[in-house]
Amino acid sequence: MTGSDLAQVMHVMDGNLRAQDNGTKRHIAVDALGLLLTLLVTAASVQDRDAARPLLWNLRRAFPSIKLTWADGGYAGKLIPWAKTRVKLTLQIVKRPDDLHTFKVLPRRWVVERTLSWITRHRRTVRDYERLPAHHETYVYWSMIIVMTRRLARQPATAQPQAA
């Protein structure tokens, strides 16, 4: 973790869901830099608020120093007081303006969207090919491990000698 006491929670759903598809949702929690903290894969029929409870519980267990989380509007409702009382997290909802009919970058939401794009750069995470949610979670963690190790392995830029 980056030492920050902030996290973001959001989900992504397969946009091509039909009644016969095995639809899934990825609920992720990331830090302020967009690095994955925890993940939960559920069926598409599971309400966001219901899936957020185990996600926030896992987030609290793994990172007890986190105090504030931002979440998508799908997590609003009874989840906010539950998070405050049960897991001692302040949950703030980042709402999309009602009159917004064009694309606009919303505060804090872009960090999660960027993380989701990093994840989907890897072939096995573009679609849900796996039979079990735990297998899909493993591939998502694997793709984020690749992202993080590539960042760590980067060679620092060497200073160019200045002409005298």
PDB file of C-alpha atoms in Angstrom:
ATOM      1  CA  MET A   1       0.000   0.000   0.000  1.00  0.00           C
ATOM      2  CA  THR A   2       1.113   3.525  -0.629  1.00  0.00           C
ATOM      3  CA  GLY A   3       0.711   4.725   2.946  1.00  0.00           C
ATOM      4  CA  SER A   4      -2.553   6.515   2.198  1.00  0.00           C
ATOM      5  CA  ASP A   5      -5.617   6.027   4.361  1.00  0.00           C
ATOM      6  CA  LEU A   6      -7.950   6.430   1.379  1.00  0.00           C
ATOM      7  CA  ALA A   7      -9.518   3.820  -0.864  1.00  0.00           C
ATOM      8  CA  GLN A   8     -12.045   3.707  -3.661  1.00  0.00           C
ATOM      9  CA  VAL A   9     -14.669   1.071  -4.302  1.00  0.00           C
ATOM     10  CA  MET A  10     -16.386   0.557  -7.613  1.00  0.00           C
ATOM     11  CA  HIS A  11     -17.668  -2.151  -9.884  1.00  0.00           C
ATOM     12  CA  VAL A  12     -17.693  -2.940 -13.543  1.00  0.00           C
ATOM     13  CA  MET A  13     -20.273  -5.061 -15.268  1.00  0.00           C
ATOM     14  CA  ASP A  14     -20.098  -6.791 -18.600  1.00  0.00           C
ATOM     15  CA  GLY A  15     -22.020  -4.455 -20.894  1.00  0.00           C
ATOM     16  CA  ASN A  16     -23.240  -7.272 -23.141  1.00  0.00           C
ATOM     17  CA  LEU A  17     -25.398  -9.077 -20.595  1.00  0.00           C
ATOM     18  CA  ARG A  18     -28.331 -11.074 -21.863  1.00  0.00           C
ATOM     19  CA  ALA A  19     -30.612 -13.444 -19.993  1.00  0.00           C
ATOM     20  CA  GLN A  20     -28.708 -16.523 -21.163  1.00  0.00           C
ATOM     21  CA  ASP A  21     -25.234 -15.148 -20.382  1.00  0.00           C
ATOM     22  CA  ASN A  22     -23.242 -15.950 -17.272  1.00  0.00           C
ATOM     23  CA  GLY A  23     -22.856 -12.294 -16.332  1.00  0.00           C
ATOM     24  CA  THR A  24     -20.420 -11.231 -13.652  1.00  0.00           C
ATOM     25  CA  LYS A  25     -19.471  -8.038 -11.899  1.00  0.00           C
ATOM     26  CA  ARG A  26     -16.042  -7.066 -10.633  1.00  0.00           C
ATOM     27  CA  HIS A  27     -16.137  -5.058  -7.433  1.00  0.00           C
ATOM     28  CA  ILE A  28     -12.716  -3.563  -6.749  1.00  0.00           C
ATOM     29  CA  ALA A  29     -11.114  -1.417  -4.083  1.00  0.00           C
ATOM     30  CA  VAL A  30      -8.058   0.593  -5.117  1.00  0.00           C
ATOM     31  CA  ASP A  31      -5.776   3.042  -3.357  1.00  0.00           C
ATOM     32  CA  ALA A  32      -5.294   6.682  -4.339  1.00  0.00           C
ATOM     33  CA  LEU A  33      -2.784   5.682  -7.038  1.00  0.00           C
ATOM     34  CA  GLY A  34      -5.128   3.105  -8.552  1.00  0.00           C
ATOM     35  CA  LEU A  35      -3.311   0.022  -7.274  1.00  0.00           C
ATOM     36  CA  LEU A  36      -5.606  -2.874  -6.453  1.00  0.00           C
ATOM     37  CA  LEU A  37      -6.271  -3.462  -2.764  1.00  0.00           C
ATOM     38  CA  THR A  38      -9.017  -6.071  -2.883  1.00  0.00           C
ATOM     39  CA  LEU A  39     -11.413  -7.622  -5.364  1.00  0.00           C
ATOM     40  CA  LEU A  40     -14.715  -9.464  -5.333  1.00  0.00           C
ATOM     41  CA  VAL A  41     -16.277 -11.167  -8.373  1.00  0.00           C
ATOM     42  CA  THR A  42     -20.024 -11.793  -8.134  1.00  0.00           C
ATOM     43  CA  ALA A  43     -22.897 -12.779 -10.366  1.00  0.00           C
ATOM     44  CA  ALA A  44     -24.457  -9.877 -12.237  1.00  0.00           C
ATOM     45  CA  SER A  45     -27.709 -10.466 -10.364  1.00  0.00           C
ATOM     46  CA  VAL A  46     -26.129  -9.480  -7.031  1.00  0.00           C
ATOM     47  CA  GLN A  47     -26.931  -5.915  -5.960  1.00  0.00           C
ATOM     48  CA  ASP A  48     -23.921  -3.630  -5.654  1.00  0.00           C
ATOM     49  CA  ARG A  49     -24.708  -2.791  -2.024  1.00  0.00           C
ATOM     50  CA  ASP A  50     -24.893  -6.480  -1.115  1.00  0.00           C
ATOM     51  CA  ALA A  51     -21.563  -7.264  -2.770  1.00  0.00           C
ATOM     52  CA  ALA A  52     -19.901  -4.245  -1.182  1.00  0.00           C
ATOM     53  CA  ARG A  53     -20.308  -5.625   2.329  1.00  0.00           C
ATOM     54  CA  PRO A  54     -17.853  -8.529   1.925  1.00  0.00           C
ATOM     55  CA  LEU A  55     -15.599  -6.293  -0.180  1.00  0.00           C
ATOM     56  CA  LEU A  56     -15.441  -3.626   2.541  1.00  0.00           C
ATOM     57  CA  TRP A  57     -15.020  -6.306   5.188  1.00  0.00           C
ATOM     58  CA  ASN A  58     -12.017  -7.741   3.305  1.00  0.00           C
ATOM     59  CA  LEU A  59     -10.655  -4.242   2.763  1.00  0.00           C
ATOM     60  CA  ARG A  60     -10.837  -3.483   6.488  1.00  0.00           C
ATOM     61  CA  ARG A  61      -9.199  -6.803   7.414  1.00  0.00           C
ATOM     62  CA  ALA A  62      -6.337  -6.383   4.966  1.00  0.00           C
ATOM     63  CA  PHE A  63      -5.814  -2.625   5.451  1.00  0.00           C
ATOM     64  CA  PRO A  64      -6.944  -1.519   8.917  1.00  0.00           C
ATOM     65  CA  SER A  65      -5.480   1.985   8.491  1.00  0.00           C
ATOM     66  CA  ILE A  66      -7.959   2.969   5.747  1.00  0.00           C
ATOM     67  CA  LYS A  67     -10.553   5.406   7.064  1.00  0.00           C
ATOM     68  CA  LEU A  68     -12.243   6.915   3.986  1.00  0.00           C
ATOM     69  CA  THR A  69     -13.624   5.248   0.879  1.00  0.00           C
ATOM     70  CA  TRP A  70     -15.282   6.704  -2.189  1.00  0.00           C
ATOM     71  CA  ALA A  71     -17.856   4.682  -4.071  1.00  0.00           C
ATOM     72  CA  ASP A  72     -20.062   4.725  -7.142  1.00  0.00           C
ATOM     73  CA  GLY A  73     -23.721   5.739  -6.831  1.00  0.00           C
ATOM     74  CA  GLY A  74     -24.774   2.075  -6.983  1.00  0.00           C
ATOM     75  CA  TYR A  75     -23.437   1.633  -3.459  1.00  0.00           C
ATOM     76  CA  ALA A  76     -25.625   4.324  -1.872  1.00  0.00           C
ATOM     77  CA  GLY A  77     -28.333   3.556   0.655  1.00  0.00           C
ATOM     78  CA  LYS A  78     -28.096   1.435   3.790  1.00  0.00           C
ATOM     79  CA  LEU A  79     -24.474   0.582   3.023  1.00  0.00           C
ATOM     80  CA  ILE A  80     -23.250   3.968   4.277  1.00  0.00           C
ATOM     81  CA  PRO A  81     -24.423   3.536   7.896  1.00  0.00           C
ATOM     82  CA  TRP A  82     -23.425  -0.145   7.805  1.00  0.00           C
ATOM     83  CA  ALA A  83     -19.867   0.771   6.787  1.00  0.00           C
ATOM     84  CA  LYS A  84     -19.699   3.420   9.500  1.00  0.00           C
ATOM     85  CA  THR A  85     -20.882   1.156  12.320  1.00  0.00           C
ATOM     86  CA  ARG A  86     -19.655  -2.323  11.336  1.00  0.00           C
ATOM     87  CA  VAL A  87     -16.318  -1.761   9.615  1.00  0.00           C
ATOM     88  CA  LYS A  88     -15.559   1.784  10.845  1.00  0.00           C
ATOM     89  CA  LEU A  89     -15.180   3.239   7.345  1.00  0.00           C
ATOM     90  CA  THR A  90     -16.472   6.568   6.100  1.00  0.00           C
ATOM     91  CA  LEU A  91     -18.139   5.857   2.764  1.00  0.00           C
ATOM     92  CA  GLN A  92     -18.641   8.851   0.461  1.00  0.00           C
ATOM     93  CA  ILE A  93     -20.699   8.437  -2.701  1.00  0.00           C
ATOM     94  CA  VAL A  94     -19.419  10.120  -5.888  1.00  0.00           C
ATOM     95  CA  LYS A  95     -22.638  10.946  -7.697  1.00  0.00           C
ATOM     96  CA  ARG A  96     -23.073  11.743 -11.334  1.00  0.00           C
ATOM     97  CA  PRO A  97     -24.999  14.990 -11.870  1.00  0.00           C
ATOM     98  CA  ASP A  98     -28.595  14.391 -12.997  1.00  0.00           C
ATOM     99  CA  ASP A  99     -28.358  16.934 -15.809  1.00  0.00           C
ATOM    100  CA  LEU A 100     -25.162  15.439 -17.264  1.00  0.00           C
ATOM    101  CA  HIS A 101     -25.787  14.111 -20.775  1.00  0.00           C
ATOM    102  CA  THR A 102     -22.207  14.167 -22.058  1.00  0.00           C
ATOM    103  CA  PHE A 103     -18.950  12.668 -20.903  1.00  0.00           C
ATOM    104  CA  LYS A 104     -17.347  14.368 -17.940  1.00  0.00           C
ATOM    105  CA  VAL A 105     -14.498  13.196 -15.739  1.00  0.00           C
ATOM    106  CA  LEU A 106     -15.925  12.824 -12.247  1.00  0.00           C
ATOM    107  CA  PRO A 107     -13.753  13.366  -9.197  1.00  0.00           C
ATOM    108  CA  ARG A 108     -12.070  10.207  -7.848  1.00  0.00           C
ATOM    109  CA  ARG A 109     -13.946   7.933 -10.259  1.00  0.00           C
ATOM    110  CA  TRP A 110     -11.315   8.141 -12.981  1.00  0.00           C
ATOM    111  CA  VAL A 111      -8.781   6.389 -10.720  1.00  0.00           C
ATOM    112  CA  VAL A 112     -10.907   3.251 -10.586  1.00  0.00           C
ATOM    113  CA  GLU A 113     -11.698   3.426 -14.295  1.00  0.00           C
ATOM    114  CA  ARG A 114      -7.977   3.653 -15.056  1.00  0.00           C
ATOM    115  CA  THR A 115      -7.323   0.576 -12.900  1.00  0.00           C
ATOM    116  CA  LEU A 116     -10.043  -1.322 -14.745  1.00  0.00           C
ATOM    117  CA  SER A 117      -8.394  -0.416 -18.048  1.00  0.00           C
ATOM    118  CA  TRP A 118      -5.040  -1.681 -16.735  1.00  0.00           C
ATOM    119  CA  ILE A 119      -6.727  -4.952 -15.789  1.00  0.00           C
ATOM    120  CA  THR A 120      -8.436  -5.409 -19.155  1.00  0.00           C
ATOM    121  CA  ARG A 121      -5.156  -4.964 -21.043  1.00  0.00           C
ATOM    122  CA  HIS A 122      -4.525  -8.626 -20.242  1.00  0.00           C
ATOM    123  CA  ARG A 123      -6.250 -11.137 -22.498  1.00  0.00           C
ATOM    124  CA  ARG A 124      -7.722 -13.428 -19.835  1.00  0.00           C
ATOM    125  CA  THR A 125      -9.416 -10.550 -18.035  1.00  0.00           C
ATOM    126  CA  VAL A 126     -11.144  -8.991 -21.039  1.00  0.00           C
ATOM    127  CA  ARG A 127     -13.930 -11.557 -20.862  1.00  0.00           C
ATOM    128  CA  ASP A 128     -14.942 -13.861 -18.076  1.00  0.00           C
ATOM    129  CA  TYR A 129     -13.706 -17.174 -19.470  1.00  0.00           C
ATOM    130  CA  GLU A 130     -13.521 -18.857 -16.083  1.00  0.00           C
ATOM    131  CA  ARG A 131     -16.099 -21.195 -14.574  1.00  0.00           C
ATOM    132  CA  LEU A 132     -15.483 -20.093 -11.007  1.00  0.00           C
ATOM    133  CA  PRO A 133     -15.316 -16.519  -9.687  1.00  0.00           C
ATOM    134  CA  ALA A 134     -12.198 -17.402  -7.687  1.00  0.00           C
ATOM    135  CA  HIS A 135     -10.373 -18.273 -10.909  1.00  0.00           C
ATOM    136  CA  HIS A 136     -11.307 -14.937 -12.465  1.00  0.00           C
ATOM    137  CA  GLU A 137     -10.167 -13.141  -9.304  1.00  0.00           C
ATOM    138  CA  THR A 138      -6.817 -14.901  -9.600  1.00  0.00           C
ATOM    139  CA  TYR A 139      -6.320 -13.660 -13.154  1.00  0.00           C
ATOM    140  CA  VAL A 140      -7.221 -10.112 -12.125  1.00  0.00           C
ATOM    141  CA  TYR A 141      -4.711 -10.228  -9.266  1.00  0.00           C
ATOM    142  CA  TRP A 142      -2.135 -11.681 -11.647  1.00  0.00           C
ATOM    143  CA  SER A 143      -2.644  -8.864 -14.144  1.00  0.00           C
ATOM    144  CA  MET A 144      -2.223  -6.246 -11.386  1.00  0.00           C
ATOM    145  CA  ILE A 145       0.926  -8.000 -10.165  1.00  0.00           C
ATOM    146  CA  ILE A 146       2.316  -7.653 -13.688  1.00  0.00           C
ATOM    147  CA  VAL A 147       1.422  -3.935 -13.732  1.00  0.00           C
ATOM    148  CA  MET A 148       3.073  -3.323 -10.365  1.00  0.00           C
ATOM    149  CA  THR A 149       6.226  -5.339 -11.061  1.00  0.00           C
ATOM    150  CA  ARG A 150       6.748  -3.535 -14.362  1.00  0.00           C
ATOM    151  CA  ARG A 151       6.589  -0.249 -12.504  1.00  0.00           C
ATOM    152  CA  LEU A 152       9.080  -1.459  -9.936  1.00  0.00           C
ATOM    153  CA  ALA A 153      11.426  -2.811 -12.598  1.00  0.00           C
ATOM    154  CA  ARG A 154      11.534   0.419 -14.580  1.00  0.00           C
ATOM    155  CA  GLN A 155      14.973   1.869 -14.918  1.00  0.00           C
ATOM    156  CA  PRO A 156      15.146   5.348 -13.439  1.00  0.00           C
ATOM    157  CA  ALA A 157      15.810   8.022 -15.992  1.00  0.00           C
ATOM    158  CA  THR A 158      19.492   8.880 -15.908  1.00  0.00           C
ATOM    159  CA  ALA A 159      20.399  12.510 -15.813  1.00  0.00           C
ATOM    160  CA  GLN A 160      21.841  13.788 -19.067  1.00  0.00           C
ATOM    161  CA  PRO A 161      25.210  15.447 -18.590  1.00  0.00           C
ATOM    162  CA  GLN A 162      24.885  19.142 -19.243  1.00  0.00           C
ATOM    163  CA  ALA A 163      27.230  20.785 -21.664  1.00  0.00           C
ATOM    164  CA  ALA A 164      29.474  23.326 -20.011  1.00  0.00           C
TER     165      ALA A 164
END
